[in-house]
PDB file of C-alpha atoms in Angstrom:
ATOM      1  CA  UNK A  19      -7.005  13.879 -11.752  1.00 51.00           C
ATOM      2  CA  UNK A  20      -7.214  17.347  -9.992  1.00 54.00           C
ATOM      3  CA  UNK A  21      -8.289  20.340 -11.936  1.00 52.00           C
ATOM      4  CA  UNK A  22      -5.632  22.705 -12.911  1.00 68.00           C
ATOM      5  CA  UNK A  23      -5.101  25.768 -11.428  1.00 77.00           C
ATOM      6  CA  UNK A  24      -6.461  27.889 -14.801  1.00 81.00           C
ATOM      7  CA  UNK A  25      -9.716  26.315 -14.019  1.00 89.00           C
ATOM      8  CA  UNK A  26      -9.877  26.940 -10.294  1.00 92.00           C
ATOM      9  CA  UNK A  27     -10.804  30.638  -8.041  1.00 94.00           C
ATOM     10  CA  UNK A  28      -8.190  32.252  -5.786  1.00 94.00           C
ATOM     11  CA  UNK A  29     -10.157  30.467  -2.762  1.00 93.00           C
ATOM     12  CA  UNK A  30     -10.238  27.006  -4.628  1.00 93.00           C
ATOM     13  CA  UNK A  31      -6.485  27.701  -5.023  1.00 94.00           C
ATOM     14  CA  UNK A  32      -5.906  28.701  -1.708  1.00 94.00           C
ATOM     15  CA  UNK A  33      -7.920  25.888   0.138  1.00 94.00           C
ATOM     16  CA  UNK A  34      -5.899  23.760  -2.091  1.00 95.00           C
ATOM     17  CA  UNK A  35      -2.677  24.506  -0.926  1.00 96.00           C
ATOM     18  CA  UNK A  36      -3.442  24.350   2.590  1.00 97.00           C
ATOM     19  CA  UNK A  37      -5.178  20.980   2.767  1.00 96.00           C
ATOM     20  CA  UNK A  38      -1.605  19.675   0.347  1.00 97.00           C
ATOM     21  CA  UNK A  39       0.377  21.011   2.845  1.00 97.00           C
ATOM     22  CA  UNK A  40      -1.976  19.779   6.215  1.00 97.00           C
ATOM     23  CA  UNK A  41      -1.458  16.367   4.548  1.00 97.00           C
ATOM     24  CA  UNK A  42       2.079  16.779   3.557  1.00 98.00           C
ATOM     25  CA  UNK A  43       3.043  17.290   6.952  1.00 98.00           C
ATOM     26  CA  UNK A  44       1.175  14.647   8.579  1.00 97.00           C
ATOM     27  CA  UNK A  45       2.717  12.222   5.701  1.00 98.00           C
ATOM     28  CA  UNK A  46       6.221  13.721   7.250  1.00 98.00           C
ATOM     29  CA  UNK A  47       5.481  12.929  10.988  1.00 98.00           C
ATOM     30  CA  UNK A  48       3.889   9.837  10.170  1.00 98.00           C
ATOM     31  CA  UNK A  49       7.331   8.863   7.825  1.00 98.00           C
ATOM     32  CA  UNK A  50       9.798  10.053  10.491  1.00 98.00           C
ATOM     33  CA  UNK A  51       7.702   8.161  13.547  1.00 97.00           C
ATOM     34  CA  UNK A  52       7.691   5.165  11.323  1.00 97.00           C
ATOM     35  CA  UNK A  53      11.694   5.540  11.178  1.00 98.00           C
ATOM     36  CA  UNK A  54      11.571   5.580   7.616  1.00 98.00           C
ATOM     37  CA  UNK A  55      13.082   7.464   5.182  1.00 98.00           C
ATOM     38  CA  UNK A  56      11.341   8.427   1.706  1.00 98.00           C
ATOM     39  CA  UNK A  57      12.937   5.827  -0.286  1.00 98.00           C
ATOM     40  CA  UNK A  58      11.740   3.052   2.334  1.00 98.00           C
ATOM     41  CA  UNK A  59       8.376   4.429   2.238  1.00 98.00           C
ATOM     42  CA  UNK A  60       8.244   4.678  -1.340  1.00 98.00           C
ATOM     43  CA  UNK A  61      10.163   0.816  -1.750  1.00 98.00           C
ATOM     44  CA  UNK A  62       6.644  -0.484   1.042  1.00 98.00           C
ATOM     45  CA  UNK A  63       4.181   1.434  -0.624  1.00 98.00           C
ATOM     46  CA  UNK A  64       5.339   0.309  -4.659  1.00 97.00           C
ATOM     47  CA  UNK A  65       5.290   4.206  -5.485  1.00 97.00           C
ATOM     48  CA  UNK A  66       8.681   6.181  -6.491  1.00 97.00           C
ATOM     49  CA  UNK A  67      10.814   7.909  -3.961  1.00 98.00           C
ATOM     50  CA  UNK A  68       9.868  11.220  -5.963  1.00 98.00           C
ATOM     51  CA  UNK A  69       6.009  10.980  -5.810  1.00 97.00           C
ATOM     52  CA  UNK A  70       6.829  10.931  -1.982  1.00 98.00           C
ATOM     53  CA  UNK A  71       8.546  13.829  -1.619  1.00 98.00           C
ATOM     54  CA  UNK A  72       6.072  15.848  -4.157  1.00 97.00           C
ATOM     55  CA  UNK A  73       3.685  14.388  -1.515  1.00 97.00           C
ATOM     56  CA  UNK A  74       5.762  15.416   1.285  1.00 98.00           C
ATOM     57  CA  UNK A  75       6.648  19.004  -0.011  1.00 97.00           C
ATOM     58  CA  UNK A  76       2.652  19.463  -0.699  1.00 96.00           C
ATOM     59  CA  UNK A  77       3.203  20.328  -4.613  1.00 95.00           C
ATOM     60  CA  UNK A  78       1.217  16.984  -5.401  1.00 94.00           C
ATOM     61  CA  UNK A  79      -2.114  15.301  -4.632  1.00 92.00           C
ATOM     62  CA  UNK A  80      -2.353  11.691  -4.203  1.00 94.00           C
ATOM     63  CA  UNK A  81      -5.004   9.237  -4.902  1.00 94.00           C
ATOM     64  CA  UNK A  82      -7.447   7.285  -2.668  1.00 95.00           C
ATOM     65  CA  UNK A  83      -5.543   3.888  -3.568  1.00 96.00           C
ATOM     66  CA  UNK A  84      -2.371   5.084  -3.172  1.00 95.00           C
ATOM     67  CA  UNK A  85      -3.200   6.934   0.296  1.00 96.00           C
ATOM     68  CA  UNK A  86      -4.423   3.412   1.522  1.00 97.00           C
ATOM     69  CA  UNK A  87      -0.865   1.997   0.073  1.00 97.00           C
ATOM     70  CA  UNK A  88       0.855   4.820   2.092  1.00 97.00           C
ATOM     71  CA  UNK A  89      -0.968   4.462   4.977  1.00 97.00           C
ATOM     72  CA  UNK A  90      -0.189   0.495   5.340  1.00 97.00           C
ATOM     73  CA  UNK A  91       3.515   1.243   4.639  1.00 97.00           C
ATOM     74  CA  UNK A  92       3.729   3.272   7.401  1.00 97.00           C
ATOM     75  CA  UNK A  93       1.187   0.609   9.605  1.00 97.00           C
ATOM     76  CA  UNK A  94      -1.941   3.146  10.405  1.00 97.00           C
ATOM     77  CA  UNK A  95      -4.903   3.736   8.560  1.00 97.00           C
ATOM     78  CA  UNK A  96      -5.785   6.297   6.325  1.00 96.00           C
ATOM     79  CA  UNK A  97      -8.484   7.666   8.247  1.00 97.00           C
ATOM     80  CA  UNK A  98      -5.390   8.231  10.559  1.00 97.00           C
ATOM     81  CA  UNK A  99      -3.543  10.562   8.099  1.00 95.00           C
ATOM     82  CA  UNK A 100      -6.547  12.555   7.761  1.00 95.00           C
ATOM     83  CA  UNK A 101      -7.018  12.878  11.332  1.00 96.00           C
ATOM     84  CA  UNK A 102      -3.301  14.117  11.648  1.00 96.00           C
ATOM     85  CA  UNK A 103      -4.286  16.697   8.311  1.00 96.00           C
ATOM     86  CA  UNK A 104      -7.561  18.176   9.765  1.00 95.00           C
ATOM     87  CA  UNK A 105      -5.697  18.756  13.221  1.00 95.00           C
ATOM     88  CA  UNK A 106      -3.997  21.844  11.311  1.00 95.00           C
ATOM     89  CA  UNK A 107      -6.032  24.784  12.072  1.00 95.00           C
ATOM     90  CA  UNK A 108      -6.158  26.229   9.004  1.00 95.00           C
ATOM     91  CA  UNK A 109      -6.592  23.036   7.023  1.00 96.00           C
ATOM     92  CA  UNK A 110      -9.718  22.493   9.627  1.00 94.00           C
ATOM     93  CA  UNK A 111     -10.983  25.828   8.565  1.00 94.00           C
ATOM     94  CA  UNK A 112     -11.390  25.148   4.530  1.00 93.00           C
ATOM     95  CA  UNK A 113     -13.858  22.379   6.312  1.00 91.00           C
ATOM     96  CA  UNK A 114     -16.942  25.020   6.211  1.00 80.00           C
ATOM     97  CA  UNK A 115     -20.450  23.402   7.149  1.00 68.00           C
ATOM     98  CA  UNK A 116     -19.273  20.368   8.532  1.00 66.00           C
TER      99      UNK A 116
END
Protein backbone atom coordinates (compact mmCIF):
# COMPACT_ATOMS: atom_id res chain seq x y z
CA UNK A 1 0.00 0.00 0.00
CA UNK A 2 1.59 3.48 -0.71
CA UNK A 3 2.28 5.81 2.13
CA UNK A 4 -0.04 8.65 2.52
CA UNK A 5 0.70 11.91 1.68
CA UNK A 6 0.86 13.14 5.71
CA UNK A 7 3.78 10.87 5.90
CA UNK A 8 5.63 11.90 2.77
CA UNK A 9 8.11 15.48 1.95
CA UNK A 10 7.06 18.01 -0.71
CA UNK A 11 9.75 16.17 -3.07
CA UNK A 12 8.38 12.60 -2.15
CA UNK A 13 5.02 14.21 -3.08
CA UNK A 14 6.11 15.75 -6.04
CA UNK A 15 8.15 12.76 -7.56
CA UNK A 16 5.01 10.98 -6.83
CA UNK A 17 2.80 12.70 -8.93
CA UNK A 18 4.94 12.80 -11.82
CA UNK A 19 5.92 9.14 -12.08
CA UNK A 20 1.48 8.53 -11.58
CA UNK A 21 1.04 10.66 -14.27
CA UNK A 22 4.33 9.29 -16.67
CA UNK A 23 2.52 5.95 -16.15
CA UNK A 24 -0.96 7.16 -16.53
CA UNK A 25 -0.26 8.34 -19.82
CA UNK A 26 1.58 5.53 -21.16
CA UNK A 27 -1.47 3.25 -19.73
CA UNK A 28 -3.62 5.82 -22.12
CA UNK A 29 -1.52 5.34 -25.36
CA UNK A 30 -1.05 1.86 -24.72
CA UNK A 31 -5.27 1.54 -24.16
CA UNK A 32 -6.10 3.68 -27.22
CA UNK A 33 -3.29 1.71 -29.58
CA UNK A 34 -4.80 -1.44 -28.27
CA UNK A 35 -8.33 -0.04 -29.59
CA UNK A 36 -9.73 -0.49 -26.34
CA UNK A 37 -11.75 1.40 -24.32
CA UNK A 38 -11.51 1.40 -20.32
CA UNK A 39 -14.27 -0.91 -19.74
CA UNK A 40 -12.61 -3.54 -22.26
CA UNK A 41 -9.42 -3.13 -20.57
CA UNK A 42 -10.78 -3.39 -17.26
CA UNK A 43 -13.38 -6.63 -18.50
CA UNK A 44 -9.32 -8.44 -19.95
CA UNK A 45 -7.50 -7.48 -17.08
CA UNK A 46 -10.45 -8.77 -14.17
CA UNK A 47 -10.03 -5.16 -12.52
CA UNK A 48 -13.08 -2.50 -12.47
CA UNK A 49 -13.56 0.04 -15.16
CA UNK A 50 -12.96 2.69 -12.25
CA UNK A 51 -9.52 1.46 -10.97
CA UNK A 52 -8.63 2.12 -14.72
CA UNK A 53 -9.44 5.39 -15.04
CA UNK A 54 -7.96 6.34 -11.36
CA UNK A 55 -4.99 4.65 -13.15
CA UNK A 56 -5.44 6.54 -16.21
CA UNK A 57 -6.10 10.04 -14.58
CA UNK A 58 -2.77 9.33 -12.33
CA UNK A 59 -4.77 9.80 -8.84
CA UNK A 60 -3.98 5.97 -8.13
CA UNK A 61 -1.02 3.58 -7.93
CA UNK A 62 -1.31 0.12 -9.04
CA UNK A 63 0.28 -3.02 -7.95
CA UNK A 64 3.02 -5.25 -9.46
CA UNK A 65 0.31 -8.10 -10.16
CA UNK A 66 -2.10 -6.06 -11.46
CA UNK A 67 0.46 -4.07 -13.82
CA UNK A 68 1.40 -7.60 -15.25
CA UNK A 69 -2.63 -8.19 -15.64
CA UNK A 70 -2.76 -4.78 -17.47
CA UNK A 71 0.02 -5.24 -19.43
CA UNK A 72 -1.26 -8.77 -20.96
CA UNK A 73 -4.70 -7.16 -21.58
CA UNK A 74 -3.32 -4.81 -23.67
CA UNK A 75 -0.64 -7.75 -25.28
CA UNK A 76 2.95 -6.05 -24.22
CA UNK A 77 4.89 -6.51 -21.30
CA UNK A 78 5.20 -4.59 -18.37
CA UNK A 79 8.67 -3.75 -18.75
CA UNK A 80 7.02 -2.09 -21.88
CA UNK A 81 4.78 0.31 -19.85
CA UNK A 82 7.67 1.37 -17.94
CA UNK A 83 9.67 2.01 -20.89
CA UNK A 84 6.75 4.23 -22.31
CA UNK A 85 6.69 6.00 -18.36
CA UNK A 86 10.48 6.73 -18.07
CA UNK A 87 10.42 8.23 -21.75
CA UNK A 88 8.68 11.38 -19.99
CA UNK A 89 11.36 13.75 -19.22
CA UNK A 90 10.44 14.70 -16.10
CA UNK A 91 9.37 11.28 -14.88
CA UNK A 92 13.15 10.26 -16.14
CA UNK A 93 14.44 12.98 -13.95
CA UNK A 94 12.95 11.70 -10.33
CA UNK A 95 15.37 8.63 -11.61
CA UNK A 96 18.56 10.32 -9.74
CA UNK A 97 21.75 7.96 -9.60
CA UNK A 98 20.73 5.55 -11.98
Amino acid sequence: MPATDAHLTPEQRRRRTVRREALAAALVKARQAAGLTQTELAEAADMSRSAVARLEAGTASIGSDRLWDLAIALGMRPSALFAAAEADAEARDTLDGV
